[in-house]
PDB file of C-alpha atoms in Angstrom:
ATOM      1  CA  MET A   1     108.759 135.900  63.945  1.00  0.00           C
ATOM      2  CA  THR A   2     110.507 132.636  64.566  1.00  0.00           C
ATOM      3  CA  LEU A   3     109.266 129.512  62.099  1.00  0.00           C
ATOM      4  CA  LYS A   4     107.188 127.644  65.226  1.00  0.00           C
ATOM      5  CA  ALA A   5     105.714 131.034  65.655  1.00  0.00           C
ATOM      6  CA  PHE A   6     105.137 131.179  61.599  1.00  0.00           C
ATOM      7  CA  GLN A   7     103.519 127.686  61.754  1.00  0.00           C
ATOM      8  CA  ASN A   8     101.468 128.089  64.592  1.00  0.00           C
ATOM      9  CA  LYS A   9      99.773 131.146  63.114  1.00  0.00           C
ATOM     10  CA  CYS A  10      99.185 129.018  60.064  1.00  0.00           C
ATOM     11  CA  ALA A  11      97.581 126.187  62.056  1.00  0.00           C
ATOM     12  CA  ALA A  12      95.347 129.027  63.635  1.00  0.00           C
ATOM     13  CA  ILE A  13      94.587 130.376  60.208  1.00  0.00           C
ATOM     14  CA  ALA A  14      93.623 126.733  58.534  1.00  0.00           C
ATOM     15  CA  GLU A  15      91.350 125.928  61.487  1.00  0.00           C
ATOM     16  CA  ASN A  16      89.293 129.396  61.780  1.00  0.00           C
ATOM     17  CA  LYS A  17      86.140 128.781  61.239  1.00  0.00           C
ATOM     18  CA  THR A  18      86.085 131.804  59.543  1.00  0.00           C
ATOM     19  CA  PHE A  19      88.516 130.739  56.921  1.00  0.00           C
ATOM     20  CA  THR A  20      86.581 127.891  56.158  1.00  0.00           C
ATOM     21  CA  ASN A  21      83.906 129.542  55.607  1.00  0.00           C
ATOM     22  CA  ILE A  22      85.205 131.379  53.104  1.00  0.00           C
ATOM     23  CA  ILE A  23      86.595 128.964  51.354  1.00  0.00           C
ATOM     24  CA  ILE A  24      83.434 127.022  51.226  1.00  0.00           C
ATOM     25  CA  GLY A  25      82.119 130.013  49.829  1.00  0.00           C
ATOM     26  CA  LEU A  26      84.869 130.478  46.899  1.00  0.00           C
ATOM     27  CA  ILE A  27      84.391 126.250  45.812  1.00  0.00           C
ATOM     28  CA  LEU A  28      80.424 127.317  45.457  1.00  0.00           C
ATOM     29  CA  LEU A  29      81.174 130.386  43.785  1.00  0.00           C
ATOM     30  CA  ASN A  30      83.798 128.148  41.432  1.00  0.00           C
ATOM     31  CA  ALA A  31      81.282 125.860  40.547  1.00  0.00           C
ATOM     32  CA  ILE A  32      79.146 128.470  39.500  1.00  0.00           C
ATOM     33  CA  ILE A  33      81.817 129.991  37.335  1.00  0.00           C
ATOM     34  CA  VAL A  34      82.377 126.406  35.794  1.00  0.00           C
ATOM     35  CA  GLY A  35      78.369 126.007  35.520  1.00  0.00           C
ATOM     36  CA  LEU A  36      77.946 129.864  33.664  1.00  0.00           C
ATOM     37  CA  GLU A  37      80.869 128.392  31.039  1.00  0.00           C
ATOM     38  CA  THR A  38      78.346 125.528  29.523  1.00  0.00           C
ATOM     39  CA  TYR A  39      76.236 128.468  28.376  1.00  0.00           C
ATOM     40  CA  PRO A  40      77.828 129.509  24.994  1.00  0.00           C
ATOM     41  CA  VAL A  41      76.569 132.557  25.263  1.00  0.00           C
ATOM     42  CA  ILE A  42      78.141 133.846  28.525  1.00  0.00           C
ATOM     43  CA  ASN A  43      80.787 131.989  27.502  1.00  0.00           C
ATOM     44  CA  GLN A  44      82.206 133.982  24.846  1.00  0.00           C
ATOM     45  CA  ARG A  45      81.189 136.946  25.926  1.00  0.00           C
ATOM     46  CA  TYR A  46      82.835 136.989  29.289  1.00  0.00           C
ATOM     47  CA  THR A  47      85.881 134.841  28.292  1.00  0.00           C
ATOM     48  CA  ASP A  48      88.212 137.029  29.865  1.00  0.00           C
ATOM     49  CA  TYR A  49      86.696 137.803  32.912  1.00  0.00           C
ATOM     50  CA  LEU A  50      85.862 134.187  33.547  1.00  0.00           C
ATOM     51  CA  TYR A  51      89.454 133.279  32.998  1.00  0.00           C
ATOM     52  CA  TRP A  52      90.875 135.596  35.297  1.00  0.00           C
ATOM     53  CA  ALA A  53      87.850 134.694  37.896  1.00  0.00           C
ATOM     54  CA  ASP A  54      89.198 130.858  37.795  1.00  0.00           C
ATOM     55  CA  VAL A  55      92.980 131.963  37.900  1.00  0.00           C
ATOM     56  CA  VAL A  56      92.113 134.248  41.105  1.00  0.00           C
ATOM     57  CA  LEU A  57      90.295 131.238  42.499  1.00  0.00           C
ATOM     58  CA  LEU A  58      92.741 128.607  41.941  1.00  0.00           C
ATOM     59  CA  SER A  59      95.617 131.137  43.171  1.00  0.00           C
ATOM     60  CA  ILE A  60      93.270 131.390  46.639  1.00  0.00           C
ATOM     61  CA  PHE A  61      93.138 127.637  46.691  1.00  0.00           C
ATOM     62  CA  THR A  62      96.494 127.018  46.102  1.00  0.00           C
ATOM     63  CA  ILE A  63      97.542 129.570  49.059  1.00  0.00           C
ATOM     64  CA  GLU A  64      95.031 127.838  51.019  1.00  0.00           C
ATOM     65  CA  ILE A  65      96.966 124.559  50.650  1.00  0.00           C
ATOM     66  CA  ILE A  66      99.821 125.973  51.479  1.00  0.00           C
ATOM     67  CA  ILE A  67      98.663 127.347  54.413  1.00  0.00           C
ATOM     68  CA  ARG A  68      97.628 124.166  55.432  1.00  0.00           C
ATOM     69  CA  ILE A  69     100.981 122.071  55.096  1.00  0.00           C
ATOM     70  CA  ILE A  70     102.921 124.794  57.304  1.00  0.00           C
ATOM     71  CA  GLY A  71     100.282 124.591  59.808  1.00  0.00           C
ATOM     72  CA  SER A  72     100.494 121.152  60.045  1.00  0.00           C
ATOM     73  CA  SER A  73     102.765 119.449  62.462  1.00  0.00           C
ATOM     74  CA  SER A  74     104.811 117.684  59.174  1.00  0.00           C
ATOM     75  CA  LEU A  75     104.307 116.605  55.454  1.00  0.00           C
ATOM     76  CA  VAL A  76     103.735 113.065  56.952  1.00  0.00           C
ATOM     77  CA  HIS A  77     101.017 114.136  59.108  1.00  0.00           C
ATOM     78  CA  PHE A  78      99.669 116.670  56.550  1.00  0.00           C
ATOM     79  CA  PHE A  79      99.156 113.626  53.843  1.00  0.00           C
ATOM     80  CA  LYS A  80      98.216 110.803  56.443  1.00  0.00           C
ATOM     81  CA  ASN A  81      94.364 112.382  56.081  1.00  0.00           C
ATOM     82  CA  PRO A  82      92.835 111.199  52.955  1.00  0.00           C
ATOM     83  CA  TRP A  83      91.307 114.171  52.502  1.00  0.00           C
ATOM     84  CA  ASN A  84      94.009 116.286  52.279  1.00  0.00           C
ATOM     85  CA  ILE A  85      95.636 114.119  49.752  1.00  0.00           C
ATOM     86  CA  PHE A  86      92.682 114.661  47.654  1.00  0.00           C
ATOM     87  CA  ASP A  87      92.572 118.397  47.960  1.00  0.00           C
ATOM     88  CA  PHE A  88      96.095 118.670  47.422  1.00  0.00           C
ATOM     89  CA  VAL A  89      95.688 116.481  44.045  1.00  0.00           C
ATOM     90  CA  ILE A  90      92.687 118.285  42.782  1.00  0.00           C
ATOM     91  CA  VAL A  91      94.900 121.936  43.334  1.00  0.00           C
ATOM     92  CA  THR A  92      97.734 120.190  42.223  1.00  0.00           C
ATOM     93  CA  ALA A  93      96.383 118.768  39.019  1.00  0.00           C
ATOM     94  CA  SER A  94      94.462 121.917  38.064  1.00  0.00           C
ATOM     95  CA  ILE A  95      97.909 124.157  38.039  1.00  0.00           C
ATOM     96  CA  LEU A  96      99.729 121.534  36.214  1.00  0.00           C
ATOM     97  CA  PHE A  97      96.977 122.098  33.063  1.00  0.00           C
ATOM     98  CA  VAL A  98      96.770 125.511  32.934  1.00  0.00           C
ATOM     99  CA  GLY A  99      97.476 126.692  29.832  1.00  0.00           C
ATOM    100  CA  SER A 100      98.086 122.825  28.249  1.00  0.00           C
ATOM    101  CA  ASN A 101      96.106 121.810  25.477  1.00  0.00           C
ATOM    102  CA  TYR A 102      94.427 119.315  27.332  1.00  0.00           C
ATOM    103  CA  VAL A 103      91.297 121.711  27.724  1.00  0.00           C
ATOM    104  CA  ILE A 104      88.942 119.124  28.156  1.00  0.00           C
ATOM    105  CA  VAL A 105      91.001 117.407  31.306  1.00  0.00           C
ATOM    106  CA  LEU A 106      91.643 121.138  32.928  1.00  0.00           C
ATOM    107  CA  ARG A 107      87.520 121.407  32.948  1.00  0.00           C
ATOM    108  CA  ILE A 108      87.068 118.031  34.181  1.00  0.00           C
ATOM    109  CA  PHE A 109      89.458 119.385  37.207  1.00  0.00           C
ATOM    110  CA  ARG A 110      87.960 122.476  37.656  1.00  0.00           C
ATOM    111  CA  ILE A 111      84.727 120.966  38.210  1.00  0.00           C
ATOM    112  CA  LEU A 112      86.285 118.530  40.740  1.00  0.00           C
ATOM    113  CA  ARG A 113      87.028 121.463  42.816  1.00  0.00           C
ATOM    114  CA  VAL A 114      83.529 121.390  43.502  1.00  0.00           C
ATOM    115  CA  LEU A 115      84.160 117.967  45.558  1.00  0.00           C
ATOM    116  CA  ARG A 116      86.842 120.070  47.879  1.00  0.00           C
ATOM    117  CA  ALA A 117      83.140 120.974  49.745  1.00  0.00           C
ATOM    118  CA  ILE A 118      83.114 117.620  51.236  1.00  0.00           C
ATOM    119  CA  SER A 119      86.610 117.529  53.224  1.00  0.00           C
ATOM    120  CA  ILE A 120      85.708 120.949  53.805  1.00  0.00           C
ATOM    121  CA  ILE A 121      82.405 120.287  55.674  1.00  0.00           C
ATOM    122  CA  PRO A 122      82.827 118.274  58.314  1.00  0.00           C
ATOM    123  CA  SER A 123      79.463 116.861  57.950  1.00  0.00           C
ATOM    124  CA  LEU A 124      79.648 115.799  54.767  1.00  0.00           C
ATOM    125  CA  ARG A 125      83.197 114.186  55.478  1.00  0.00           C
ATOM    126  CA  LYS A 126      81.304 111.892  58.000  1.00  0.00           C
ATOM    127  CA  MET A 127      78.500 110.676  55.507  1.00  0.00           C
ATOM    128  CA  VAL A 128      81.280 110.394  52.867  1.00  0.00           C
ATOM    129  CA  ASN A 129      83.164 108.148  55.602  1.00  0.00           C
ATOM    130  CA  ALA A 130      80.332 106.255  56.462  1.00  0.00           C
ATOM    131  CA  LEU A 131      79.292 105.255  53.443  1.00  0.00           C
ATOM    132  CA  LEU A 132      82.872 104.504  52.366  1.00  0.00           C
ATOM    133  CA  LEU A 133      82.364 101.737  55.454  1.00  0.00           C
ATOM    134  CA  THR A 134      79.675 100.250  53.661  1.00  0.00           C
ATOM    135  CA  ILE A 135      81.744  99.137  50.989  1.00  0.00           C
ATOM    136  CA  PRO A 136      83.201  95.831  52.448  1.00  0.00           C
ATOM    137  CA  SER A 137      79.877  94.838  53.601  1.00  0.00           C
ATOM    138  CA  MET A 138      78.119  95.126  50.097  1.00  0.00           C
ATOM    139  CA  GLY A 139      80.253  92.298  49.102  1.00  0.00           C
ATOM    140  CA  ASN A 140      77.859  89.533  49.905  1.00  0.00           C
ATOM    141  CA  ILE A 141      74.933  91.950  48.397  1.00  0.00           C
ATOM    142  CA  MET A 142      76.780  92.554  45.143  1.00  0.00           C
ATOM    143  CA  ILE A 143      77.543  88.536  44.754  1.00  0.00           C
ATOM    144  CA  LEU A 144      73.450  87.856  45.462  1.00  0.00           C
ATOM    145  CA  LEU A 145      72.708  91.015  43.045  1.00  0.00           C
ATOM    146  CA  ALA A 146      74.971  89.810  40.441  1.00  0.00           C
ATOM    147  CA  ILE A 147      73.824  85.941  40.499  1.00  0.00           C
ATOM    148  CA  PHE A 148      70.283  87.233  40.225  1.00  0.00           C
ATOM    149  CA  PHE A 149      70.754  89.773  37.376  1.00  0.00           C
ATOM    150  CA  TYR A 150      72.753  86.525  35.335  1.00  0.00           C
ATOM    151  CA  MET A 151      70.099  83.815  36.034  1.00  0.00           C
ATOM    152  CA  TYR A 152      67.502  86.693  35.045  1.00  0.00           C
ATOM    153  CA  ALA A 153      69.349  87.484  32.046  1.00  0.00           C
ATOM    154  CA  VAL A 154      69.695  84.248  30.708  1.00  0.00           C
ATOM    155  CA  ILE A 155      66.259  83.123  31.131  1.00  0.00           C
ATOM    156  CA  GLY A 156      65.006  86.333  29.709  1.00  0.00           C
ATOM    157  CA  THR A 157      67.666  85.890  26.109  1.00  0.00           C
ATOM    158  CA  MET A 158      66.255  82.421  25.671  1.00  0.00           C
ATOM    159  CA  LEU A 159      62.241  83.297  26.192  1.00  0.00           C
ATOM    160  CA  PHE A 160      62.204  86.587  24.436  1.00  0.00           C
ATOM    161  CA  GLN A 161      65.424  86.831  22.271  1.00  0.00           C
ATOM    162  CA  SER A 162      63.097  86.263  19.036  1.00  0.00           C
ATOM    163  CA  ILE A 163      60.088  88.299  20.282  1.00  0.00           C
ATOM    164  CA  ALA A 164      62.232  91.493  21.446  1.00  0.00           C
ATOM    165  CA  PRO A 165      65.757  91.381  19.885  1.00  0.00           C
ATOM    166  CA  ASP A 166      66.183  94.886  20.467  1.00  0.00           C
ATOM    167  CA  HIS A 167      66.179  94.650  24.348  1.00  0.00           C
ATOM    168  CA  PHE A 168      66.893  90.594  24.800  1.00  0.00           C
ATOM    169  CA  GLY A 169      68.746  90.198  21.707  1.00  0.00           C
ATOM    170  CA  SER A 170      72.065  88.573  23.113  1.00  0.00           C
ATOM    171  CA  LEU A 171      73.545  88.585  26.941  1.00  0.00           C
ATOM    172  CA  HIS A 172      74.862  91.840  27.420  1.00  0.00           C
ATOM    173  CA  ARG A 173      71.949  93.318  26.041  1.00  0.00           C
ATOM    174  CA  THR A 174      69.556  91.920  28.236  1.00  0.00           C
ATOM    175  CA  LEU A 175      71.707  92.753  31.055  1.00  0.00           C
ATOM    176  CA  LEU A 176      70.929  96.096  30.345  1.00  0.00           C
ATOM    177  CA  THR A 177      67.440  96.029  29.743  1.00  0.00           C
ATOM    178  CA  LEU A 178      67.037  94.319  33.458  1.00  0.00           C
ATOM    179  CA  PHE A 179      69.195  97.054  34.476  1.00  0.00           C
ATOM    180  CA  GLN A 180      67.015  99.927  33.291  1.00  0.00           C
ATOM    181  CA  ILE A 181      64.030  97.890  34.442  1.00  0.00           C
ATOM    182  CA  LEU A 182      65.346  97.881  37.837  1.00  0.00           C
ATOM    183  CA  THR A 183      65.574 101.259  37.539  1.00  0.00           C
ATOM    184  CA  LEU A 184      61.823 101.434  37.182  1.00  0.00           C
ATOM    185  CA  ASP A 185      62.414 103.668  33.991  1.00  0.00           C
ATOM    186  CA  SER A 186      59.336 102.964  31.768  1.00  0.00           C
ATOM    187  CA  TRP A 187      59.785  99.660  32.112  1.00  0.00           C
ATOM    188  CA  ALA A 188      56.191  98.680  31.543  1.00  0.00           C
ATOM    189  CA  THR A 189      55.174 100.811  28.568  1.00  0.00           C
ATOM    190  CA  GLY A 190      58.461 100.291  26.783  1.00  0.00           C
ATOM    191  CA  VAL A 191      59.413  97.181  27.999  1.00  0.00           C
ATOM    192  CA  MET A 192      56.911  94.610  29.197  1.00  0.00           C
ATOM    193  CA  TYR A 193      53.455  95.382  27.237  1.00  0.00           C
ATOM    194  CA  PRO A 194      54.924  94.863  23.613  1.00  0.00           C
ATOM    195  CA  ILE A 195      56.125  91.257  24.775  1.00  0.00           C
ATOM    196  CA  LEU A 196      53.262  90.833  27.215  1.00  0.00           C
ATOM    197  CA  GLU A 197      51.353  90.793  23.516  1.00  0.00           C
ATOM    198  CA  GLU A 198      53.079  87.649  22.373  1.00  0.00           C
ATOM    199  CA  THR A 199      53.627  85.355  25.625  1.00  0.00           C
ATOM    200  CA  ARG A 200      51.820  85.480  29.056  1.00  0.00           C
ATOM    201  CA  ILE A 201      54.926  84.094  30.883  1.00  0.00           C
ATOM    202  CA  ALA A 202      56.394  87.450  30.444  1.00  0.00           C
ATOM    203  CA  LEU A 203      54.339  88.874  33.289  1.00  0.00           C
ATOM    204  CA  ILE A 204      55.525  86.494  35.899  1.00  0.00           C
ATOM    205  CA  TYR A 205      59.384  87.136  34.559  1.00  0.00           C
ATOM    206  CA  PHE A 206      59.171  90.808  35.162  1.00  0.00           C
ATOM    207  CA  LEU A 207      56.946  91.389  38.034  1.00  0.00           C
ATOM    208  CA  SER A 208      58.704  88.571  40.048  1.00  0.00           C
ATOM    209  CA  PHE A 209      62.182  90.452  38.592  1.00  0.00           C
ATOM    210  CA  ILE A 210      60.806  93.672  40.036  1.00  0.00           C
ATOM    211  CA  LEU A 211      59.429  92.506  43.264  1.00  0.00           C
ATOM    212  CA  ILE A 212      63.163  91.035  44.409  1.00  0.00           C
ATOM    213  CA  GLY A 213      65.155  92.998  42.410  1.00  0.00           C
ATOM    214  CA  ALA A 214      63.544  96.737  43.096  1.00  0.00           C
ATOM    215  CA  PHE A 215      62.261  95.717  46.331  1.00  0.00           C
ATOM    216  CA  VAL A 216      64.480  93.078  48.067  1.00  0.00           C
ATOM    217  CA  ILE A 217      67.913  93.511  47.264  1.00  0.00           C
ATOM    218  CA  VAL A 218      67.681  97.231  46.304  1.00  0.00           C
ATOM    219  CA  ASN A 219      66.418  97.680  50.175  1.00  0.00           C
ATOM    220  CA  LEU A 220      69.351  95.724  51.607  1.00  0.00           C
ATOM    221  CA  PHE A 221      71.567  97.731  50.072  1.00  0.00           C
ATOM    222  CA  VAL A 222      70.004 100.656  51.674  1.00  0.00           C
ATOM    223  CA  GLY A 223      69.384  99.184  54.605  1.00  0.00           C
ATOM    224  CA  VAL A 224      73.346  98.371  54.865  1.00  0.00           C
ATOM    225  CA  ILE A 225      74.032 101.975  54.584  1.00  0.00           C
ATOM    226  CA  VAL A 226      71.543 103.537  56.924  1.00  0.00           C
ATOM    227  CA  ASN A 227      72.815 101.192  59.394  1.00  0.00           C
ATOM    228  CA  ASN A 228      76.350 102.240  59.048  1.00  0.00           C
ATOM    229  CA  VAL A 229      75.805 105.762  59.069  1.00  0.00           C
ATOM    230  CA  GLU A 230      74.261 105.473  62.121  1.00  0.00           C
ATOM    231  CA  GLU A 231      77.066 103.590  63.578  1.00  0.00           C
ATOM    232  CA  ALA A 232      79.530 106.148  62.620  1.00  0.00           C
ATOM    233  CA  ASN A 233      77.320 108.928  63.900  1.00  0.00           C
ATOM    234  CA  ARG A 234      77.471 106.851  67.268  1.00  0.00           C
ATOM    235  CA  GLU A 235      80.790 106.835  67.307  1.00  0.00           C
ATOM    236  CA  ASN A 236      81.690 110.218  66.857  1.00  0.00           C
ATOM    237  CA  GLN A 237      79.374 110.559  70.221  1.00  0.00           C
ATOM    238  CA  PRO A 238      80.995 111.183  73.264  1.00  0.00           C
ATOM    239  CA  THR A 239      80.180 108.669  75.771  1.00  0.00           C
ATOM    240  CA  PRO A 240      79.489 109.511  79.052  1.00  0.00           C
ATOM    241  CA  THR A 241      83.086 108.518  80.287  1.00  0.00           C
ATOM    242  CA  ASP A 242      84.489 110.716  77.754  1.00  0.00           C
ATOM    243  CA  LEU A 243      82.752 113.684  79.234  1.00  0.00           C
ATOM    244  CA  LYS A 244      83.678 113.020  83.018  1.00  0.00           C
ATOM    245  CA  LEU A 245      87.105 112.369  81.791  1.00  0.00           C
ATOM    246  CA  GLU A 246      87.052 115.838  79.774  1.00  0.00           C
ATOM    247  CA  ALA A 247      85.509 117.725  83.070  1.00  0.00           C
ATOM    248  CA  MET A 248      88.145 116.128  85.175  1.00  0.00           C
ATOM    249  CA  GLU A 249      90.654 117.230  82.825  1.00  0.00           C
ATOM    250  CA  ASN A 250      89.446 120.625  83.199  1.00  0.00           C
ATOM    251  CA  GLU A 251      88.843 120.473  87.108  1.00  0.00           C
ATOM    252  CA  LEU A 252      93.094 119.945  86.780  1.00  0.00           C
ATOM    253  CA  LYS A 253      93.719 122.759  84.960  1.00  0.00           C
ATOM    254  CA  GLU A 254      91.777 125.284  87.256  1.00  0.00           C
ATOM    255  CA  ILE A 255      93.494 123.167  89.835  1.00  0.00           C
ATOM    256  CA  LYS A 256      96.949 124.111  88.589  1.00  0.00           C
ATOM    257  CA  ALA A 257      96.014 127.717  87.224  1.00  0.00           C
ATOM    258  CA  LEU A 258      95.218 128.293  91.383  1.00  0.00           C
ATOM    259  CA  LEU A 259      98.201 126.761  92.676  1.00  0.00           C
ATOM    260  CA  LYS A 260     100.671 128.470  90.249  1.00  0.00           C
ATOM    261  CA  GLU A 261      98.548 131.613  90.866  1.00  0.00           C
ATOM    262  CA  ARG A 262      99.322 130.992  94.564  1.00  0.00           C
ATOM    263  CA  ASP A 263     102.749 130.659  94.302  1.00  0.00           C
ATOM    264  CA  THR A 264     103.751 133.562  92.051  1.00  0.00           C
ATOM    265  CA  LYS A 265     101.906 135.372  95.186  1.00  0.00           C
TER     266      LYS A 265
END
């Protein structure tokens, strides 16, 4: 077998749907094994089995990366894809930290292998790419949110510093409290009601923060994300022109095949 034929064989394996599904299944198995290790009873009883299962999975992932690299037209072409770089770094780091004293780092990279499911599954990869496209357009919203947070933090510290020092004792503590309120986590019973017993202005402060922060600014984030995901889906869908060109190319291939068959006769 020539080098070119071997490269084509690796490329065919890497693009094979069954091969991809097997890798996805092994990534999920890796996630289950890492999860089982968090149970001390299971980890102590089956330490050797879990260790060798991880070694086998890491070996398979290493072979998979090698196959994809060989099947690529060149190293430059392989590493042009950010997802390929991500897969390569995760697997390489896992190999480098095997048997090292950095057990926590090794465990982190082992659980990070689960993220490889994003690079393997096209629909997940499309979704993440769409989310990444939203980052530049979120700049103005982030600035607006920062101004909004800072204003309410300063006002809240001035108003409630003496009433609730645990929540509003300093600027940075107030910012943490406002973040908790924005998540709607026990903001009424845990924060607002005790302060409301001391001063009625707390009602205006907290309700205005919830209305503007949680219902307006956060929804702006959601709107930008949804809009970018829809645009990404529209870009990935073939246009009528693309379909016509594909049909013409297929017809030309059929005509060439017929002419070639006639010449051979």
